[in-house]
Coordinates of N, CA, C and O in Angstrom, one line a residue:
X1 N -3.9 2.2 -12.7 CA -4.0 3.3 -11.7 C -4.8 2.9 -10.5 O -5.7 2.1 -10.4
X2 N -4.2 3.8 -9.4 CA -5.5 3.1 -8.0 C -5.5 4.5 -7.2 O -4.9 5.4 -7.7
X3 N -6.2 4.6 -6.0 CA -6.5 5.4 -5.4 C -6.2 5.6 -4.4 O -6.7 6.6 -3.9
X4 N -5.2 4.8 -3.6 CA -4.7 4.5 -2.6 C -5.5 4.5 -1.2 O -5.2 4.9 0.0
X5 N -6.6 4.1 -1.6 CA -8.0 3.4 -0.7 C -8.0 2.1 -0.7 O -8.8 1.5 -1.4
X6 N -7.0 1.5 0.4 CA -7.1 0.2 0.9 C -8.5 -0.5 1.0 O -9.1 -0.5 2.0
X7 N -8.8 -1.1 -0.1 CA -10.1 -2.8 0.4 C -9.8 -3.4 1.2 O -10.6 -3.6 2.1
X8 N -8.3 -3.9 1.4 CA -8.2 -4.9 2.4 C -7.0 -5.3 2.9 O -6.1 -5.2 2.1
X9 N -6.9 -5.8 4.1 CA -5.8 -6.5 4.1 C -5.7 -7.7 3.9 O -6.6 -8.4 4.4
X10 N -4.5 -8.4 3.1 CA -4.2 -9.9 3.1 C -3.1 -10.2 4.0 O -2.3 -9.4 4.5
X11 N -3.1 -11.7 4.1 CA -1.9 -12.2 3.9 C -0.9 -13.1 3.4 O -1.1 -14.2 2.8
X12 N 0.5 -12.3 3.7 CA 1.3 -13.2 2.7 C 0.9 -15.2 3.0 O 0.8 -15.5 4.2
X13 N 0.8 -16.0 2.2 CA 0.8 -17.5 2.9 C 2.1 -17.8 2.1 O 2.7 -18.3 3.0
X14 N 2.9 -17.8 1.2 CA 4.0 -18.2 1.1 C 4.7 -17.2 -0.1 O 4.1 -16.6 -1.0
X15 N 6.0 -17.4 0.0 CA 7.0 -16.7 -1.0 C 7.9 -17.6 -1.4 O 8.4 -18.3 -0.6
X16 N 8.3 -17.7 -3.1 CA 8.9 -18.4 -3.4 C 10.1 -17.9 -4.3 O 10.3 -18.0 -5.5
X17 N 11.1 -17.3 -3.1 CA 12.5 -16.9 -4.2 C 13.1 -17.3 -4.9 O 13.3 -18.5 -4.7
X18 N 13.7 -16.7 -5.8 CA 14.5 -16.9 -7.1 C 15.8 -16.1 -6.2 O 16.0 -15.7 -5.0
X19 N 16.6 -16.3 -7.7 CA 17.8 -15.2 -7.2 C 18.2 -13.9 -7.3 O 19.1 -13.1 -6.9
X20 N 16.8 -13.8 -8.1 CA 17.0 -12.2 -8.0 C 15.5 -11.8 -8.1 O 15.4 -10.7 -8.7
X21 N 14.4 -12.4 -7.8 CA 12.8 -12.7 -7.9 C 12.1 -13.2 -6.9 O 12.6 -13.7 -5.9
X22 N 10.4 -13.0 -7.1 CA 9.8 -14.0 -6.3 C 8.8 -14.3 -6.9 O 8.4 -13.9 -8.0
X23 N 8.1 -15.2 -5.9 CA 6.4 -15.0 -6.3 C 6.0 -15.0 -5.1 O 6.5 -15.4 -4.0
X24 N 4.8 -14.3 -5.3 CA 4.1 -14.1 -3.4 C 2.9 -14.6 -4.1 O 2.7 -14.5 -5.3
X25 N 2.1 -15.2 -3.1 CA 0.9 -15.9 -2.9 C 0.4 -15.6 -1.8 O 1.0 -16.0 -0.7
X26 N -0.8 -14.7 -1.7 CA -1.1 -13.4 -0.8 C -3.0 -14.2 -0.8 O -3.6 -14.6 -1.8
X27 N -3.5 -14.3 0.7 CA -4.4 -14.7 0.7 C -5.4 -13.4 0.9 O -5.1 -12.5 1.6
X28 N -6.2 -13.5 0.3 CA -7.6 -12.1 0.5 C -9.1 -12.4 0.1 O -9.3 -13.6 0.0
X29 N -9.9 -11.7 0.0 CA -11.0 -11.9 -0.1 C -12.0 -11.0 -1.6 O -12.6 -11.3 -2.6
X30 N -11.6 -9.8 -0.7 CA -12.5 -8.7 -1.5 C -11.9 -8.8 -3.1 O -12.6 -9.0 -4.0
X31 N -10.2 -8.5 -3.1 CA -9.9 -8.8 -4.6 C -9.7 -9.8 -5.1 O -8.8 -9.9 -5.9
X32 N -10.3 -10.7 -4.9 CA -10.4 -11.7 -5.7 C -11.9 -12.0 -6.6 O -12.4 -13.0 -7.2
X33 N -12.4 -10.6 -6.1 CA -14.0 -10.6 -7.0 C -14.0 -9.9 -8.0 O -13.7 -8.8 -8.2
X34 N -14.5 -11.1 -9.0 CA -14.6 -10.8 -10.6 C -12.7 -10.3 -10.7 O -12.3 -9.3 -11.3
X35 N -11.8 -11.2 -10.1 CA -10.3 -11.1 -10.5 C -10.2 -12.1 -12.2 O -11.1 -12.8 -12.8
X36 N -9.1 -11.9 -12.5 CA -8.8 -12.4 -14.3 C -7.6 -12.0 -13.8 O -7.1 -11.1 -13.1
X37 N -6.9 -13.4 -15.0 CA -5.1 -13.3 -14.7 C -4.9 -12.1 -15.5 O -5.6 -11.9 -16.5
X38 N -4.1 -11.3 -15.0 CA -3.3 -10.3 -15.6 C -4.0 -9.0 -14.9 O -3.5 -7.9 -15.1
X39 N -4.3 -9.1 -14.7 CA -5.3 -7.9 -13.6 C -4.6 -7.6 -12.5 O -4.3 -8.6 -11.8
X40 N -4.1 -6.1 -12.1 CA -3.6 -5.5 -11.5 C -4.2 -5.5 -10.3 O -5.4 -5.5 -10.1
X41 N -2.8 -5.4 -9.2 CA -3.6 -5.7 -8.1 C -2.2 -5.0 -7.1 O -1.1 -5.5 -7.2
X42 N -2.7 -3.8 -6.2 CA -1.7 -2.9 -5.7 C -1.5 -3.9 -4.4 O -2.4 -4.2 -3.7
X43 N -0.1 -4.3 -4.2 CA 0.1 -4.7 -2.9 C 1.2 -4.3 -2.2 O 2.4 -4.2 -2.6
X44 N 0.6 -3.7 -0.7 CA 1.4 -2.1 -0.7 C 2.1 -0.9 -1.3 O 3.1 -0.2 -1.1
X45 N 1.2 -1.0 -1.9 CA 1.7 0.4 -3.3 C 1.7 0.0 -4.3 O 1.1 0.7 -5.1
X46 N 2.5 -1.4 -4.9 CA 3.6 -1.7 -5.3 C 2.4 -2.4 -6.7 O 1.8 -3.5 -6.5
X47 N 2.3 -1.9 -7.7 CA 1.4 -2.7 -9.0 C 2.1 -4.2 -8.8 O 3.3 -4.3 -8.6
X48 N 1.6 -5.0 -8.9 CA 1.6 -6.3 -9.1 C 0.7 -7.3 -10.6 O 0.0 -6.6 -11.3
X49 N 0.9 -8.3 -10.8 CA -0.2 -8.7 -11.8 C -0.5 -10.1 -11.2 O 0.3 -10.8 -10.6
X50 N -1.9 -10.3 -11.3 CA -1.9 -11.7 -11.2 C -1.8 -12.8 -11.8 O -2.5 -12.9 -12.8
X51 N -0.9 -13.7 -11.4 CA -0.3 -15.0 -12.6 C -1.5 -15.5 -12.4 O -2.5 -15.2 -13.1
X52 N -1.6 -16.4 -11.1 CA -3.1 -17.3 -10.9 C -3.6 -16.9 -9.2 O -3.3 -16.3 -8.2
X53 N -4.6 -17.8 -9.6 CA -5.5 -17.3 -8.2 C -6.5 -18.4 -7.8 O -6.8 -19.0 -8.8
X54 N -6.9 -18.9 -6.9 CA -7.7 -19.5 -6.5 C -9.1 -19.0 -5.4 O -9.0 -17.8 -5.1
X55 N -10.1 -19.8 -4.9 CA -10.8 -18.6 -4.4 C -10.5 -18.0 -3.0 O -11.2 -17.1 -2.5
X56 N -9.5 -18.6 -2.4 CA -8.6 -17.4 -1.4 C -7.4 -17.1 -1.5 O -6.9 -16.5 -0.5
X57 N -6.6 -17.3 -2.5 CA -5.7 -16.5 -2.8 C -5.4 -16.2 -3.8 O -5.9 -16.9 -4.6
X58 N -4.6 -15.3 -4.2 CA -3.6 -15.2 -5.7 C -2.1 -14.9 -5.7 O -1.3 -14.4 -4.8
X59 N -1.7 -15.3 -7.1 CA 0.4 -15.4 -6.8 C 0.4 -14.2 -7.8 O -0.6 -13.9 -8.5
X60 N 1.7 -13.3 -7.9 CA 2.4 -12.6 -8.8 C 3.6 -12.9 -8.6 O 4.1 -13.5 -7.6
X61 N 4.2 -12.4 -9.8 CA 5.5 -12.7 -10.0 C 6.1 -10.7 -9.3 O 5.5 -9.7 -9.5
X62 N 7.3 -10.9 -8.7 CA 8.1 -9.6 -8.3 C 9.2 -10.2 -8.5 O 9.8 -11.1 -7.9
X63 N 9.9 -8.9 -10.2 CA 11.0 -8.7 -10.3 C 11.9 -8.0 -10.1 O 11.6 -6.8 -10.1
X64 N 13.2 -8.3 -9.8 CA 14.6 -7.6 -9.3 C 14.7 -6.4 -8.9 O 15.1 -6.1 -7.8
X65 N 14.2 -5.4 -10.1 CA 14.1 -3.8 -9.9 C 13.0 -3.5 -8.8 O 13.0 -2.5 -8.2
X66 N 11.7 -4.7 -8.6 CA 10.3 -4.2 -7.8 C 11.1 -4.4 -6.1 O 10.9 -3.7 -5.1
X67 N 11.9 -5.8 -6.1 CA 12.5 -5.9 -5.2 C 13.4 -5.0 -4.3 O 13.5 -4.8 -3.1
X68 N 14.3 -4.4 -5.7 CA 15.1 -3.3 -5.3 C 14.4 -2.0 -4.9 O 15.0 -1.2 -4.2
X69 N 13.5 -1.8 -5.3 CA 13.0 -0.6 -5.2 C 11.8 -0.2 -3.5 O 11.4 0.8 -2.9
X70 N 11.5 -1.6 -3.2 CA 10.3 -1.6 -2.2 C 10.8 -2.3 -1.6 O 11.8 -2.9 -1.8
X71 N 9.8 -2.2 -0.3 CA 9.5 -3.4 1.1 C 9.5 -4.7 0.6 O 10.4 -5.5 1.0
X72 N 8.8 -4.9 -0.2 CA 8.5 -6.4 -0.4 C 9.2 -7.3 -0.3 O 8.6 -8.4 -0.3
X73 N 10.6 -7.4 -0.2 CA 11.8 -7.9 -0.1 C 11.5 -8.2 1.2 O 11.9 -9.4 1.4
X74 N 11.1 -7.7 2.2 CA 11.0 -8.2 3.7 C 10.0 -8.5 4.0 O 9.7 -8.4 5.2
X75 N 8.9 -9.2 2.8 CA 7.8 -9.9 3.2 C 8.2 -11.4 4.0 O 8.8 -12.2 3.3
X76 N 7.7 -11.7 5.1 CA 7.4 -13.1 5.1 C 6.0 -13.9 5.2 O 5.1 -13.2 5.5
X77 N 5.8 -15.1 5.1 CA 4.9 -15.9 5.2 C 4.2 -15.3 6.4 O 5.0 -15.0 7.2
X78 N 2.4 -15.0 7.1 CA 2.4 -14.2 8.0 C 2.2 -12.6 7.7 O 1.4 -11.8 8.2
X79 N 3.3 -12.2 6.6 CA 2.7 -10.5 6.6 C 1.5 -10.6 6.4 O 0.8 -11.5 6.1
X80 N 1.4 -9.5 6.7 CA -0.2 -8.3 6.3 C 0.3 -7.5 5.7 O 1.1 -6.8 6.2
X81 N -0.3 -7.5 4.1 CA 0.1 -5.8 3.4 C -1.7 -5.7 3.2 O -2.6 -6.4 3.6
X82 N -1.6 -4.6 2.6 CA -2.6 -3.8 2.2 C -2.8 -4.3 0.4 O -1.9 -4.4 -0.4
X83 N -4.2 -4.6 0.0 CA -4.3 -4.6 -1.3 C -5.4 -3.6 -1.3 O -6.2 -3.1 -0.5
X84 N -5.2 -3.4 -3.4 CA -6.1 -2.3 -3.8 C -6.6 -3.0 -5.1 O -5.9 -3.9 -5.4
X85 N -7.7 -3.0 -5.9 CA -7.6 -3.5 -7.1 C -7.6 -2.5 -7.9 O -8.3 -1.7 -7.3
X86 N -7.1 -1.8 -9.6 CA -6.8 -1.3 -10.2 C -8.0 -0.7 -10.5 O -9.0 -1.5 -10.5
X87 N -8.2 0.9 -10.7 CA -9.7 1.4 -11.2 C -9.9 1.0 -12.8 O -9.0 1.0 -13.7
X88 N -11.3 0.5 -12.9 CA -11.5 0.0 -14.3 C -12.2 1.7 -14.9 O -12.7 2.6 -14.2
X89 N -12.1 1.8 -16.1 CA -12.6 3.3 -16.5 C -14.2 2.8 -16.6 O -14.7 1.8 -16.9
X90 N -14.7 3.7 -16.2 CA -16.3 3.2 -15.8 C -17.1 2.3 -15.0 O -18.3 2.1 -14.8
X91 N -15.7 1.8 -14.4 CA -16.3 1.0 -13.3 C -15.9 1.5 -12.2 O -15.9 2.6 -11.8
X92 N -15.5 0.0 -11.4 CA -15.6 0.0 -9.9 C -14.2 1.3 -9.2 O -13.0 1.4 -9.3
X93 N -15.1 1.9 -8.5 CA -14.4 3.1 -7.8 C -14.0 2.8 -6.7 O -13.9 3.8 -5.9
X94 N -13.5 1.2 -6.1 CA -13.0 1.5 -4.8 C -13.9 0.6 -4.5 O -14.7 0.1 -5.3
X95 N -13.6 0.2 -2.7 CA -14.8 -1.2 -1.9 C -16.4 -0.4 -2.0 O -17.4 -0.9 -2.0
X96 N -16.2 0.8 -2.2 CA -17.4 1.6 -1.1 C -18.4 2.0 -2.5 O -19.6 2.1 -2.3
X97 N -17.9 2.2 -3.6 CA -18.7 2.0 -4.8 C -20.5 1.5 -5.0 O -21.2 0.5 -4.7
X98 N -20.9 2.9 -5.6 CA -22.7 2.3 -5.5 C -22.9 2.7 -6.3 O -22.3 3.7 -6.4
X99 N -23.6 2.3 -7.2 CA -24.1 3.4 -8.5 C -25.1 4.2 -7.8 O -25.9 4.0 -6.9
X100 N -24.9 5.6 -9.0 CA -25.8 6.3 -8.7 C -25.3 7.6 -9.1 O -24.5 7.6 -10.1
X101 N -25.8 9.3 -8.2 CA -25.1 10.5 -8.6 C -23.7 10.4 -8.1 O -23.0 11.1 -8.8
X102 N -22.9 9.8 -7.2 CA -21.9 10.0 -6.5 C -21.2 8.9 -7.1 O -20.1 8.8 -6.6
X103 N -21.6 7.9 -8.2 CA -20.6 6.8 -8.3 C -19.3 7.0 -8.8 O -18.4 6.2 -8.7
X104 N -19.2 8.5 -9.5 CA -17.9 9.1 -10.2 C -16.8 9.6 -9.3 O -15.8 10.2 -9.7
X105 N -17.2 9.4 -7.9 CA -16.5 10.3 -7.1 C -15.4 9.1 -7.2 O -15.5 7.9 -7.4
X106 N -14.1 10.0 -6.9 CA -13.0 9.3 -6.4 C -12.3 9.4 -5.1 O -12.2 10.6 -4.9
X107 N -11.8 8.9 -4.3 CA -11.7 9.0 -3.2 C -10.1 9.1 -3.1 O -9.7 8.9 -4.2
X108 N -9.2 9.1 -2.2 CA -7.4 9.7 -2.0 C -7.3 10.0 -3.2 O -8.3 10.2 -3.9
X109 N -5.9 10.0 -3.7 CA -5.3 10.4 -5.1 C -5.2 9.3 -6.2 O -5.5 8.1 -6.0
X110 N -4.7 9.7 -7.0 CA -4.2 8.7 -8.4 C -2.9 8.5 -7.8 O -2.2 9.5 -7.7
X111 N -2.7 7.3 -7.5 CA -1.3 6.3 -7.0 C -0.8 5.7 -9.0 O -1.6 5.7 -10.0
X112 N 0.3 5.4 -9.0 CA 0.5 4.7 -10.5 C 1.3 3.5 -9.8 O 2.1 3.0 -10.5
X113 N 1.3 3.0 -8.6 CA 1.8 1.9 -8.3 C 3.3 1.7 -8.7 O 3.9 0.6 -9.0
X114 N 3.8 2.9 -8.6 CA 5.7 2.7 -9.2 C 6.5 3.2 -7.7 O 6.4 4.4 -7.5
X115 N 7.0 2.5 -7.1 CA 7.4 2.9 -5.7 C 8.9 3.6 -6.6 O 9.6 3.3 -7.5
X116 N 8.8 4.8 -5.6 CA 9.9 5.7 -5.3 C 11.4 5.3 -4.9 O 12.5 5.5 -5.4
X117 N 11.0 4.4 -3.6 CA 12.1 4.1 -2.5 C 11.4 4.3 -1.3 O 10.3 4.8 -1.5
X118 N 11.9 3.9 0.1 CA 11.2 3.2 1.1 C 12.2 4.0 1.7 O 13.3 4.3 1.5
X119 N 11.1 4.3 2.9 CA 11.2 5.2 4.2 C 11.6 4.3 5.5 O 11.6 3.1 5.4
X120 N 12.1 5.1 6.7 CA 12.2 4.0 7.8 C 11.2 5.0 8.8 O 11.2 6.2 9.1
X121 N 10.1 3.6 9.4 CA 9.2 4.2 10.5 C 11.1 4.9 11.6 O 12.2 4.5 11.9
X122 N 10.0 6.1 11.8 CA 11.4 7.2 13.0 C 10.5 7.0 13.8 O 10.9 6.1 14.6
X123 N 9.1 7.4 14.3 CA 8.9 7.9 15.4 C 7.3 7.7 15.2 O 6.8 7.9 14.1
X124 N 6.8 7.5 16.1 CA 5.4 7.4 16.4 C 4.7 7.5 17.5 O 4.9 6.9 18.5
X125 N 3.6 8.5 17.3 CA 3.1 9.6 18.5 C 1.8 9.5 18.1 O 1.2 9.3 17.0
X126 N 1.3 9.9 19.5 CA -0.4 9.8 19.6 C -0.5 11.6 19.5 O 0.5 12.4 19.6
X127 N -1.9 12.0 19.4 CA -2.1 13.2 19.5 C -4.0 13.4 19.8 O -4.5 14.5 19.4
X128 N -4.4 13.0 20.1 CA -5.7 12.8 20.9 C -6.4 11.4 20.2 O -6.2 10.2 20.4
X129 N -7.3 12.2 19.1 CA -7.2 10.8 18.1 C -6.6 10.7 17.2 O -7.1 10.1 16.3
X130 N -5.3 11.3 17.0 CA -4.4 10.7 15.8 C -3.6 10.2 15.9 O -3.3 10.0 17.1
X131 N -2.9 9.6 14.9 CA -1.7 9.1 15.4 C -0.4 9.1 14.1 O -0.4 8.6 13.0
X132 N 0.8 10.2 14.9 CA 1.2 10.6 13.7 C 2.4 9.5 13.7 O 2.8 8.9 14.6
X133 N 3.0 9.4 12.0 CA 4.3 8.5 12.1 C 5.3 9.4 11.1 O 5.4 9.6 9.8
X134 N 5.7 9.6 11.7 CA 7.1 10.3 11.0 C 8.3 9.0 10.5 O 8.6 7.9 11.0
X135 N 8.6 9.6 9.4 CA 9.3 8.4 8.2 C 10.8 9.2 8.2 O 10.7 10.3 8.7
X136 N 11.7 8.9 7.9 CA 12.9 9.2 8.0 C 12.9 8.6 6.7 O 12.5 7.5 6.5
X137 N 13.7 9.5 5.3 CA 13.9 9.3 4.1 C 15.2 10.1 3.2 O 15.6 11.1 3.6
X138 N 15.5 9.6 2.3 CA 16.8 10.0 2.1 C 15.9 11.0 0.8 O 14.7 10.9 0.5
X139 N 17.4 12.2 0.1 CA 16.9 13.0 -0.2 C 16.2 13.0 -1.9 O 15.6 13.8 -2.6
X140 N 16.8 11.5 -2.1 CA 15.8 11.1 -3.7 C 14.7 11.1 -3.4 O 13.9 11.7 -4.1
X141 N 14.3 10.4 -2.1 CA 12.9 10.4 -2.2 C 11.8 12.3 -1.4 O 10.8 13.0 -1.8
X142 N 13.1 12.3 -0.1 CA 12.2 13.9 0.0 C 12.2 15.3 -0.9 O 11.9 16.4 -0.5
X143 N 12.7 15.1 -2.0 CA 12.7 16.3 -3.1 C 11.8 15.9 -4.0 O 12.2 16.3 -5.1
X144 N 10.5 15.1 -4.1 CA 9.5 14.9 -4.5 C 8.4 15.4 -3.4 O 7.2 15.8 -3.6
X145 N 9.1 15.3 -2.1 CA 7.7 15.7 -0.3 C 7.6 16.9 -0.2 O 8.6 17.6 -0.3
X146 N 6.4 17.5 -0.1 CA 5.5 18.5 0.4 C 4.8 18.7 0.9 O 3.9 18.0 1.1
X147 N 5.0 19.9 1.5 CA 3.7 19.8 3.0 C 2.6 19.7 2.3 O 2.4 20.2 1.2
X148 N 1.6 19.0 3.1 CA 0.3 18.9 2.1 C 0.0 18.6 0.7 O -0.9 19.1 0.1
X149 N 0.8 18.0 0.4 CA 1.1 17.3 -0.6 C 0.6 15.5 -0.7 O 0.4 14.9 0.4
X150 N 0.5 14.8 -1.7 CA 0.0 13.7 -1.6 C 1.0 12.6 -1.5 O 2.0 12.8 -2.2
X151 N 1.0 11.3 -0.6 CA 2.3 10.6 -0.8 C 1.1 9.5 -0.1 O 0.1 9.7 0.6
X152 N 1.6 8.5 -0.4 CA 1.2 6.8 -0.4 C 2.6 6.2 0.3 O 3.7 6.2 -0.2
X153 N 2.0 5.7 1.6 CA 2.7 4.7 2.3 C 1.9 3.4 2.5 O 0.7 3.2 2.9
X154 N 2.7 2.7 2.2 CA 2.3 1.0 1.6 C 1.1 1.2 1.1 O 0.1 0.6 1.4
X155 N 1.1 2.2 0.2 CA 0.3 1.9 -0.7 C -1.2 2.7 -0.6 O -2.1 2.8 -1.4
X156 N -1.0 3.3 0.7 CA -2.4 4.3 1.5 C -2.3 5.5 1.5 O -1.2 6.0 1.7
X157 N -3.5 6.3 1.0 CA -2.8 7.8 0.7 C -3.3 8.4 1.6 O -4.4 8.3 2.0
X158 N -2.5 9.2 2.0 CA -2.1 10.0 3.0 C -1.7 11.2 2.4 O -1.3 11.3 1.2
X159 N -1.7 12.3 3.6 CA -1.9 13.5 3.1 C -0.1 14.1 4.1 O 0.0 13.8 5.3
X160 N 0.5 14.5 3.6 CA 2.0 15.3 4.0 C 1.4 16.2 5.2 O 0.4 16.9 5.0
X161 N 1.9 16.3 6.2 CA 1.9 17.3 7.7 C 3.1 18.0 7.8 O 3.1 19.2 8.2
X162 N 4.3 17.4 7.4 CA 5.4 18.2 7.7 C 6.7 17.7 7.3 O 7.2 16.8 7.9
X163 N 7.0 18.0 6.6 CA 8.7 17.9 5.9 C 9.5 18.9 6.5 O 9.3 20.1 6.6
X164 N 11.1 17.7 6.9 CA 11.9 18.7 7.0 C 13.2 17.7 5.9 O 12.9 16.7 5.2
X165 N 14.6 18.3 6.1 CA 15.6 17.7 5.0 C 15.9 16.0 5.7 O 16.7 15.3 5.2
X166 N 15.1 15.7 6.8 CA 15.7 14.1 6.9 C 14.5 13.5 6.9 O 14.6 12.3 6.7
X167 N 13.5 13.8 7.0 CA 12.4 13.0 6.9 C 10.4 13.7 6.7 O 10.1 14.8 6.3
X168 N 9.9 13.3 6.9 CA 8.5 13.7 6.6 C 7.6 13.4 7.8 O 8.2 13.1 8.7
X169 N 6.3 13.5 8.1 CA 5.3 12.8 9.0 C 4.2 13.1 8.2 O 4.2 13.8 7.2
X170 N 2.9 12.2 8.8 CA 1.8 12.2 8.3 C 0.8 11.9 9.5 O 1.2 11.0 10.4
X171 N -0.7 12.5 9.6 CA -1.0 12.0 10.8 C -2.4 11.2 10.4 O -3.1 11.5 9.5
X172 N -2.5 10.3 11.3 CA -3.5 9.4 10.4 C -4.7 9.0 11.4 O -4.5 8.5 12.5
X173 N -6.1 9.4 11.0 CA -7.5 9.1 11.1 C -7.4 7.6 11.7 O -6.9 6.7 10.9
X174 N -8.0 7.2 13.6 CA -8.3 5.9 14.1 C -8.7 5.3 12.7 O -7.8 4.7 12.1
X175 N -10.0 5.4 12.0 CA -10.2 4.5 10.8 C -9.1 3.7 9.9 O -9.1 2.5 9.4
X176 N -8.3 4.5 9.9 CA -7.3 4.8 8.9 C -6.7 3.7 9.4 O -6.9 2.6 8.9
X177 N -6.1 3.9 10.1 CA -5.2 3.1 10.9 C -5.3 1.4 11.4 O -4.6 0.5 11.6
X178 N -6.7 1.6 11.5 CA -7.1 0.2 12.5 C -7.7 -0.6 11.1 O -8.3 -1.7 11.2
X179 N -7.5 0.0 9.7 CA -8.1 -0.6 8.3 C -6.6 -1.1 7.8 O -6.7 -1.9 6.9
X180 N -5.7 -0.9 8.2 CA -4.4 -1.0 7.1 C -3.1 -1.5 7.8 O -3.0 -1.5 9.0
X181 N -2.4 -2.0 7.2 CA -0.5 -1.9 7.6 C -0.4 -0.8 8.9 O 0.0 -1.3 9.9
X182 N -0.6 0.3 8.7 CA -0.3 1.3 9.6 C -0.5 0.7 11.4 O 0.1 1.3 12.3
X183 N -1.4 -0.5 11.7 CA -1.5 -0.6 12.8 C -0.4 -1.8 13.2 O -0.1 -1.9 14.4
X184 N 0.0 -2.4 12.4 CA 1.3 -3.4 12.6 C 2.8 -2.6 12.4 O 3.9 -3.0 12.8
X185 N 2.5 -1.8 11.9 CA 4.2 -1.0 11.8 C 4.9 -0.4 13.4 O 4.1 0.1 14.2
X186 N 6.1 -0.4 13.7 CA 6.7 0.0 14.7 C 7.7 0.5 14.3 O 8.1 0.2 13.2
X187 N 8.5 1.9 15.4 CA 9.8 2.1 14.9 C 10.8 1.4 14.2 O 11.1 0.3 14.7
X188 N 11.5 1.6 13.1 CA 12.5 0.8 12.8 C 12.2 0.1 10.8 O 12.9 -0.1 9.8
X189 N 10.5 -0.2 11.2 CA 10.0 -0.8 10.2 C 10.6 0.4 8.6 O 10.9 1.6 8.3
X190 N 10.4 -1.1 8.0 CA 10.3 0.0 6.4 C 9.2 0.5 5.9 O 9.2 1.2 4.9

């Protein structure tokens, strides 16, 4: 499970397809502290596991259905996605984690890393300091959307502004934005 509180961004350094597969080898920093192979690790949403790792990067394997179902398919060598590392039960709550009275707090929602289906960036607008991006989505995925409702794009949780029957928006906090994927996306994107 994760929280959809981006640590960080990586990048992809190489992908190596199969014919119906890959492996991505995603360079980062933060998750790769106290990482162990098999340890979950959200990249853009999307649960992943780690095969191996070195001390700036790590590979997973992504199969056919993860392909079919997400972006990841249009990663290249160069992306930036967003990683998260998996909450341990009693442990680490996210980058911002301190022990203490508040160390239980959790921060966005419980993400389960099982992507839905992928949206297409429609439109994107300033609004003093926000900046909203409206997604255009077909109706498998907006008959789970609610206004104010919780929903994770690439993997970042975000909070629902406005559904209608073709698409959704969300408006997102400078922080927000200038920490994640959200500041590389343009119309068109998935």
């Amino acid at each position: 499970m994760f929280t959809g509180i981006v640590e960080e961004m990586g990048t992809v350094k190489a992908i190596r397809k199969g014919p119906h597969s890959a492996v991505v080898e995603i360079q980062a920093q933060v998750v790769l502290e106290d990482l162990h192979i098999g340890d979950s690790i959200a990249v853009n949403g999307v649960c992943l596991t780690a095969t191996t790792f070195s001390p700036a990067s790590f590979t997973a394997d992504v199969m056919h259905e993860t392909l079919n179902r997400s972006a990841l398919a249009l990663l290249r060598p160069g992306s930036r996605v967003n990683l998260e590392r998996a909450l341990a039960a009693g442990g680490r709550f996210g980058a911002h984690w301190r022990p203490g009275p508040a160390a239980a707090r959790l921060g966005g929602h419980i993400v389960a890393g099982h992507v839905d289906g992928v949206g297409t960036v429609q439109r994107i607008t300033r609004d003093d300091n926000a900046v909203w991006y409206t997604i255009a989505a077909g109706p498998e995925i907006l008959r789970y959307v609610v206004e104010k409702g919780s929903i994770a794009i690439d993997g970042i949780s975000l909070t629902v502004a406005r559904v209608d029957g073709q698409s959704f928006a969300i408006s997102a906090i400078p922080h927000t934005v200038s920490v994640t994927t959200l500041a590389h996306r343009r119309v068109g994107d998935p």
